[in-house]
Coordinates of C-alpha atoms in Angstrom, one line a residue:
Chain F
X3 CA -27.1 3.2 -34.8
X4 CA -26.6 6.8 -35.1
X5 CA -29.8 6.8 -32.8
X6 CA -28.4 5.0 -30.3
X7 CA -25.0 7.6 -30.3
X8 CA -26.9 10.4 -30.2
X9 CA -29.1 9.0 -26.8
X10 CA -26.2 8.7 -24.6
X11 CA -25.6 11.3 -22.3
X12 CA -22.0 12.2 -23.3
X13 CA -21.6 15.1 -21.1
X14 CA -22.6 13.0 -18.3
X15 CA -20.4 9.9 -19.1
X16 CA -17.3 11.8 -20.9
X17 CA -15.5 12.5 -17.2
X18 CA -15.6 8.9 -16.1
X19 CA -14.2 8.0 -19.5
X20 CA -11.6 10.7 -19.0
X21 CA -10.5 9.3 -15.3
X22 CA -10.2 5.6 -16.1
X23 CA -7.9 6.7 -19.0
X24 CA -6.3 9.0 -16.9
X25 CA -5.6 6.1 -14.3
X26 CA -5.0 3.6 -16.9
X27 CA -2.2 5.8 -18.3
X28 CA -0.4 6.8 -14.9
X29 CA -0.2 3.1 -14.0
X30 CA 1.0 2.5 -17.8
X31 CA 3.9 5.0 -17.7
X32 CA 5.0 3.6 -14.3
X33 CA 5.1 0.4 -15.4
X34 CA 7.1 1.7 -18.2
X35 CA 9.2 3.9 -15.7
X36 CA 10.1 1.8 -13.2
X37 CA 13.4 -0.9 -13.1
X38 CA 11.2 -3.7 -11.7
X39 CA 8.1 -4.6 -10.5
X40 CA 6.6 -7.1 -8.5
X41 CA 6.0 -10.1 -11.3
X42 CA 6.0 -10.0 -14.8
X43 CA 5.9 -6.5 -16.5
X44 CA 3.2 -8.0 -19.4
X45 CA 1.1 -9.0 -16.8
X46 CA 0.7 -5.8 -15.2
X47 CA 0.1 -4.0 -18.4
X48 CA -2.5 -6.8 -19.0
X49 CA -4.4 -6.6 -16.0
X50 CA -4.0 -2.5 -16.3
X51 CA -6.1 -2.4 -19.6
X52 CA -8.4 -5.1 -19.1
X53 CA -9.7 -4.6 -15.3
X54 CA -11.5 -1.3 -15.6
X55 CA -10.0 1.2 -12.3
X56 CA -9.5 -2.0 -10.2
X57 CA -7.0 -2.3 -12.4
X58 CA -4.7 0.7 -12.2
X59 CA -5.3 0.2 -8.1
X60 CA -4.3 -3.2 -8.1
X61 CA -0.9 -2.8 -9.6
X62 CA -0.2 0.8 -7.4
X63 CA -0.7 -1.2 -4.4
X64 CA 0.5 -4.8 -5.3
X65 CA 2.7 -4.5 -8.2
X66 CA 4.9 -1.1 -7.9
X67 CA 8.3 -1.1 -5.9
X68 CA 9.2 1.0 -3.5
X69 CA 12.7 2.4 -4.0
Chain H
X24 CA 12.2 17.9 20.0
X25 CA 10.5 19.2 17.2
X26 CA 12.1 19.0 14.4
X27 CA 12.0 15.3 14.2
X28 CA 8.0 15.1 13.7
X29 CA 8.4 18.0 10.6
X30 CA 11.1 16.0 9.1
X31 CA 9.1 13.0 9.3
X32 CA 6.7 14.6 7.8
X33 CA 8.4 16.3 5.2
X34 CA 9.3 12.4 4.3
X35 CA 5.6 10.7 4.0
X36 CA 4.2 13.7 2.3
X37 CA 7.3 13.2 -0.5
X38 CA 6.3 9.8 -0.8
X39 CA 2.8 10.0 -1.0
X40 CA 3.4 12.3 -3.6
X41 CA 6.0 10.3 -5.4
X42 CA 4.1 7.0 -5.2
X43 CA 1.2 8.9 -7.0
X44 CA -1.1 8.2 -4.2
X45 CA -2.2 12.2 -4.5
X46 CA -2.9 11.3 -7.7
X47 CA -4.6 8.4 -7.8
X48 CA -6.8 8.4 -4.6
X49 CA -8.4 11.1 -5.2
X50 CA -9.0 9.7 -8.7
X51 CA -10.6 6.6 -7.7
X52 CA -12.4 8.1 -5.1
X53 CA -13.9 10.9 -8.0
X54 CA -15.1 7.5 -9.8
X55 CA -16.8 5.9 -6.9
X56 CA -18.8 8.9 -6.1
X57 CA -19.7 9.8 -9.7
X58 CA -20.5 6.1 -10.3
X59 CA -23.6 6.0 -8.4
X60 CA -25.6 8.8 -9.2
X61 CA -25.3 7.8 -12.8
X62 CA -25.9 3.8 -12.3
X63 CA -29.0 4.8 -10.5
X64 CA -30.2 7.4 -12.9
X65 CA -29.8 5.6 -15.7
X66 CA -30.9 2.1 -14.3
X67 CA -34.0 1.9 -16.1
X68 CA -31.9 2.1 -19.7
X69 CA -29.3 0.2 -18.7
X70 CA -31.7 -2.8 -17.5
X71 CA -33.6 -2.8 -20.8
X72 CA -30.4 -2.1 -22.8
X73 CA -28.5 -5.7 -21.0
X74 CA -30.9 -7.5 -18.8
X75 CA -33.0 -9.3 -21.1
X76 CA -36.4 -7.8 -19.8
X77 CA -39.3 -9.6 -21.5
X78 CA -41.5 -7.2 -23.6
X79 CA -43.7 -5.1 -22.1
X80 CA -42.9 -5.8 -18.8
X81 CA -43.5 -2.7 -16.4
X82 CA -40.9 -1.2 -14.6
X83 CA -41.2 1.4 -11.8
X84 CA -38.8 2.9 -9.6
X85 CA -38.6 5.0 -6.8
X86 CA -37.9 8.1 -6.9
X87 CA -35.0 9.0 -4.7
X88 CA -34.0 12.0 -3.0
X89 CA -30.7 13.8 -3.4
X90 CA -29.2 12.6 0.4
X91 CA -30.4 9.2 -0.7
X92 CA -28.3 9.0 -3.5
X93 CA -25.3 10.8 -1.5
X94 CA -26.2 7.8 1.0
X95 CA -25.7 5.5 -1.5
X96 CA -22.6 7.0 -3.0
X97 CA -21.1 6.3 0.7
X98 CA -21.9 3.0 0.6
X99 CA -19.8 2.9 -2.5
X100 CA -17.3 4.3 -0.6
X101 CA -17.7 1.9 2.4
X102 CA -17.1 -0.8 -0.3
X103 CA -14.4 -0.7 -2.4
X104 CA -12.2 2.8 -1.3
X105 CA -12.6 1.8 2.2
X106 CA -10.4 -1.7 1.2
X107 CA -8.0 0.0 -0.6
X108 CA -7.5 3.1 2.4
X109 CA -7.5 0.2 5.3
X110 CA -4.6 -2.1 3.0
X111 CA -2.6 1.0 2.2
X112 CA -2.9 1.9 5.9
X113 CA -1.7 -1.3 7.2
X114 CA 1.2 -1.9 4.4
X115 CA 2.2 1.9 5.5
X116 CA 5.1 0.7 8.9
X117 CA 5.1 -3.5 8.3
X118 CA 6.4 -3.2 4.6
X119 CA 8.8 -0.6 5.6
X120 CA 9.8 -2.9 8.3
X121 CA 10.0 -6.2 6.4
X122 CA 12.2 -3.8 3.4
X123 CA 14.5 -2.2 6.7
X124 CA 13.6 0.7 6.2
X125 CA 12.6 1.2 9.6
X126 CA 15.4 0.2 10.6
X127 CA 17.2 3.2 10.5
X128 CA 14.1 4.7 12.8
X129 CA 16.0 2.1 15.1
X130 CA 19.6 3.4 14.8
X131 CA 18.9 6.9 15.0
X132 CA 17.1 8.6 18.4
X133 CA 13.8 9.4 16.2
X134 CA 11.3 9.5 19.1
X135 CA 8.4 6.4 18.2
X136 CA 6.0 8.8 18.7
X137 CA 6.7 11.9 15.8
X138 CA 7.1 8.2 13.9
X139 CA 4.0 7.4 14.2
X140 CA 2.7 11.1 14.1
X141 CA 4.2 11.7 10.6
X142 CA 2.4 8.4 9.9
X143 CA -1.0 9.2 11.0
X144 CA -1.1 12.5 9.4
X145 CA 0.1 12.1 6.0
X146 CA -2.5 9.0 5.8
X147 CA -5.3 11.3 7.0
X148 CA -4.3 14.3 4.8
X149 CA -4.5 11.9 1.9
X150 CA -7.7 10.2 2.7
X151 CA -9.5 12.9 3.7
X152 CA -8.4 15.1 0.2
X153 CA -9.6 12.1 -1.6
X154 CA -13.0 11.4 0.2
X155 CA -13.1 15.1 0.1
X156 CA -13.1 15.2 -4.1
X157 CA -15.0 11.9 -4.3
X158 CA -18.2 13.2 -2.5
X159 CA -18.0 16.9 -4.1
X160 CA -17.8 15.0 -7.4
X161 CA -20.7 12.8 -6.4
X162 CA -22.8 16.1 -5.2
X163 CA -22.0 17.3 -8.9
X164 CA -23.5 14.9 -10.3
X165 CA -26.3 14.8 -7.7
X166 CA -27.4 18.3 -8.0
X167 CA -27.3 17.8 -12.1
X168 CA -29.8 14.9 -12.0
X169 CA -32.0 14.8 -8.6
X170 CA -31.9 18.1 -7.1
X171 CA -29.6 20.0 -5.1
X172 CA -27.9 19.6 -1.8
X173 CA -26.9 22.2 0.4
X174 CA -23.6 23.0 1.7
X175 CA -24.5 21.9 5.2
X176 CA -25.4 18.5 4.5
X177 CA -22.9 18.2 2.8
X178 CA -20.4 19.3 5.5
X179 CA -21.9 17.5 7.6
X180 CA -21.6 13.8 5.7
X181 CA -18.2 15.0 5.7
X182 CA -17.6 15.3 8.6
X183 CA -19.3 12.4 10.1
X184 CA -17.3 10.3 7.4
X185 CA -14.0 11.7 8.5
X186 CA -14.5 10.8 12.0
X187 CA -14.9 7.3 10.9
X188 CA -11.8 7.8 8.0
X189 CA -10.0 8.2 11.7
X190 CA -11.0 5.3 13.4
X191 CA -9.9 3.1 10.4
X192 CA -6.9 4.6 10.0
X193 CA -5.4 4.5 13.3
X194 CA -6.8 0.9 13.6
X195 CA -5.3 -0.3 11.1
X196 CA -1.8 1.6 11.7
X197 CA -1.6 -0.1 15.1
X198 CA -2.0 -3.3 13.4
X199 CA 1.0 -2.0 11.2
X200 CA 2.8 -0.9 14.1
X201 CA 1.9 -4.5 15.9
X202 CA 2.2 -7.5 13.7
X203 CA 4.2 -8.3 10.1
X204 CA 3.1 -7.0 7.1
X205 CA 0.4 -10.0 5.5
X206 CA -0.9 -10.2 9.5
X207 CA -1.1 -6.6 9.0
X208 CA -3.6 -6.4 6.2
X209 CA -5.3 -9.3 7.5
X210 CA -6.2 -8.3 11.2
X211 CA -7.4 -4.5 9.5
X212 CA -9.4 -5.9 7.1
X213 CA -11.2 -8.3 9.4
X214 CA -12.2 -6.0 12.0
X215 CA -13.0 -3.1 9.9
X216 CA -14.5 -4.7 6.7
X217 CA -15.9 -7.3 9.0
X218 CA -17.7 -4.6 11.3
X219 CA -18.8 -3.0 8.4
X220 CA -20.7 -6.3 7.2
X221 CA -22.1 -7.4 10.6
X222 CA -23.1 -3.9 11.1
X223 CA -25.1 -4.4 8.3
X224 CA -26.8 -8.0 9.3
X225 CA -27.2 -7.3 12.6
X226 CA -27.0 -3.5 13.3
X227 CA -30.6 -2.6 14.2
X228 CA -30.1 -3.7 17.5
X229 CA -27.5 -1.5 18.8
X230 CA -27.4 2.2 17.9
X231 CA -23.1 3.8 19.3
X232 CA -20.6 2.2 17.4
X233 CA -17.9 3.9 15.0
X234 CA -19.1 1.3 12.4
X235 CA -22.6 3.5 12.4
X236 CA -21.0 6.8 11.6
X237 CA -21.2 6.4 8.0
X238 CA -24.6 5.6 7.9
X239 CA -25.3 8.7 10.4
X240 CA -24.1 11.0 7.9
X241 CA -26.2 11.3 6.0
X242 CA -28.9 10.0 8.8
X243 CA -29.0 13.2 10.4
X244 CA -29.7 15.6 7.5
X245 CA -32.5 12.7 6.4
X246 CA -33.9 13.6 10.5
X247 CA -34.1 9.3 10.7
X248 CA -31.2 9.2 13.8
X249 CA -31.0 10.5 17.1
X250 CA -28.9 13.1 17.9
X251 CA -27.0 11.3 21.1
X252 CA -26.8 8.3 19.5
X253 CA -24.6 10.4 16.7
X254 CA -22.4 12.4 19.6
X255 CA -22.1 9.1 21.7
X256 CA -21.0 7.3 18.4
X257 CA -18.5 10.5 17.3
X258 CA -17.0 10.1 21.2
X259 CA -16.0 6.7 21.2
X260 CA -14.5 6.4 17.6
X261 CA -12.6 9.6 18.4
X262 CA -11.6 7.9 22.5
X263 CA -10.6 5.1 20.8
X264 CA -8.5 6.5 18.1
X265 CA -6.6 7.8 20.4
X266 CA -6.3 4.8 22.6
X267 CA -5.3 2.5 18.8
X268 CA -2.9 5.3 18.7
X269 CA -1.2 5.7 21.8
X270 CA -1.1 1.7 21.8
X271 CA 0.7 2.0 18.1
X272 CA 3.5 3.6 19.6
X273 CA 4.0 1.9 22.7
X274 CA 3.8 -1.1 20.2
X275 CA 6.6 0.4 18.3
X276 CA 8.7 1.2 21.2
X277 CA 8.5 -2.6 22.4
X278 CA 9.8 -3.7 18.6
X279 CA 12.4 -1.1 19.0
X280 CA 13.4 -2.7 22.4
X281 CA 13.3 -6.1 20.7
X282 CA 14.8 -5.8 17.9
X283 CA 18.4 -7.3 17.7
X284 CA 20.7 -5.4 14.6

């Protein structure tokens, strides 16, 4: 197992990690944030966490309200 | 006269910023470009760490140069980020219309065409940062694994690609500026996405149109295109920009003449 760890390029992968999170967590605190949203509030965080960057992009575009 | 168009603009360049699309653009585009370099580096692992290859079996690949691999990150782009700019595009006047928002465009003497001005640029501005990030990630990650690329190939994709960033986005404002919101996003997408695809199936047999551009950037540092091909194909995405624009706002001053309060 340890193997395996030690054989993945971390340097290489550690920034895309780093962005989904970072995207993840923007769309999170909005959710969080904002009075209302298009839709139910669990759903969004749902489809946030579970649909890698799609995700995130999906509820900026679809989900958030413009005040 | 002026002021109008730099208030306007003060306005969409708050919002872009407010709706985190400075933020997250350029984010998603950093991921598309960075994606590819590494799913085609690491293919060979990744296929014998998922994809059931039978023992034994040989694999080879090519070996692909650096613009390949910048080609390929732009048809990453031309994928997925070019959906999400044309639907931000087209949502950008019809939602603002449909929430009356615009309406106060309508009450007050704002000329239609700072309106549509403010539109265009703060779209572009955005885009272009974004596209601008995603591909100088992508290069990154390029020069680390296959080799480097030099600056002016680099500009040059860029500026190819931006070129055709401009034809989509003043496309798919006019449709914003022409229909309601959902027949918005739906005209956009069908002639741009759909260009992109028939380009694809049936493109070798015509060589000027703005759907070629993003395969001419990198075309022309790989030597494989003709020169006039790429200016004819820069001319009439840039001619007809303008016309999709100009239209937009005479489109926008016929709903202004229309539109009963």
């Amino acid at each position: 197992m340890e193997e395996v760890w030690q054989s993945i390029p971390w340097k290489l992968i550690l920034p895309l990690i780093v962005i989904q999170l970072l995207l993840m967590g923007i769309a999170l605190i909005d959710i969080k944030r904002s009075h209302e949203v298009n839709g139910p509030k669990l759903v969004w965080v749902l489809i946030v966490l579970f649909i890698s960057m799609l995700g995130p992009v999906l509820y900026f575009i679809l989900g958030r309200r413009q005040s | 006269m002026n002021q109008p168009v730099w208030l306007l603009m003060q306005k969409e360049y708050r919002e872009i910023w407010r709706s985190y699309r400075l933020i997250w653009l350029p984010l998603v585009f950093i991921l598309l470009g960075i994606m590819d370099p590494l799913t085609t580096y690491y293919m060979k692992d990744i296929l014998q760490a998922v994809g059931n290859i039978p023992e034994g079996m040989a694999l080879t690949f090519p070996k692909l140069s650096p613009l390949e691999v910048l080609s390929a990150t732009i048809s990453q782009f031309q994928t997925i980020g070019i959906v999400i700019v044309i639907v931000l595009t087209a949502m950008m006047i019809s939602k603002e219309r449909e929430q009356g928002a615009v309406a106060l465009l309508y009450i007050r003497p704002i000329p239609v065409a700072s309106f549509i001005w403010s539109k265009l640029c703060s779209m572009l501005t955005l885009v272009l940062i974004s596209v601008c990030v995603g591909m100088l990630a992508s290069t990154y990650y390029i020069t680390l694994l296959y080799g480097a690329i030099t600056i002016r190939e680099l500009s040059i994709a860029f500026s190819l690609y931006s070129i055709w960033l401009l034809f989509v986005i003043s496309f798919a404002l006019l449709c914003s500026a022409w229909c309601k919101n959902a027949l918005s996003i739906a005209l956009s997408v069908l002639v741009l996405y759909g260009g992109i695809i028939v380009d694809a199936i049936l493109g070798q047999y015509w060589t000027i149109s703005p759907w070629k551009l993003p395969h001419y950037a990198v075309g022309v540092s790989m030597h494989s295109v003709e020169l006039q091909d790429v200016w004819l194909s820069i001319i009439s995405s840039v001619m007809s920009s303008v016309i999709f624009i100009v239209v937009a706002m005479i489109a926008m001053k016929h709903k202004k003449d229309t539109v009963t309060i």
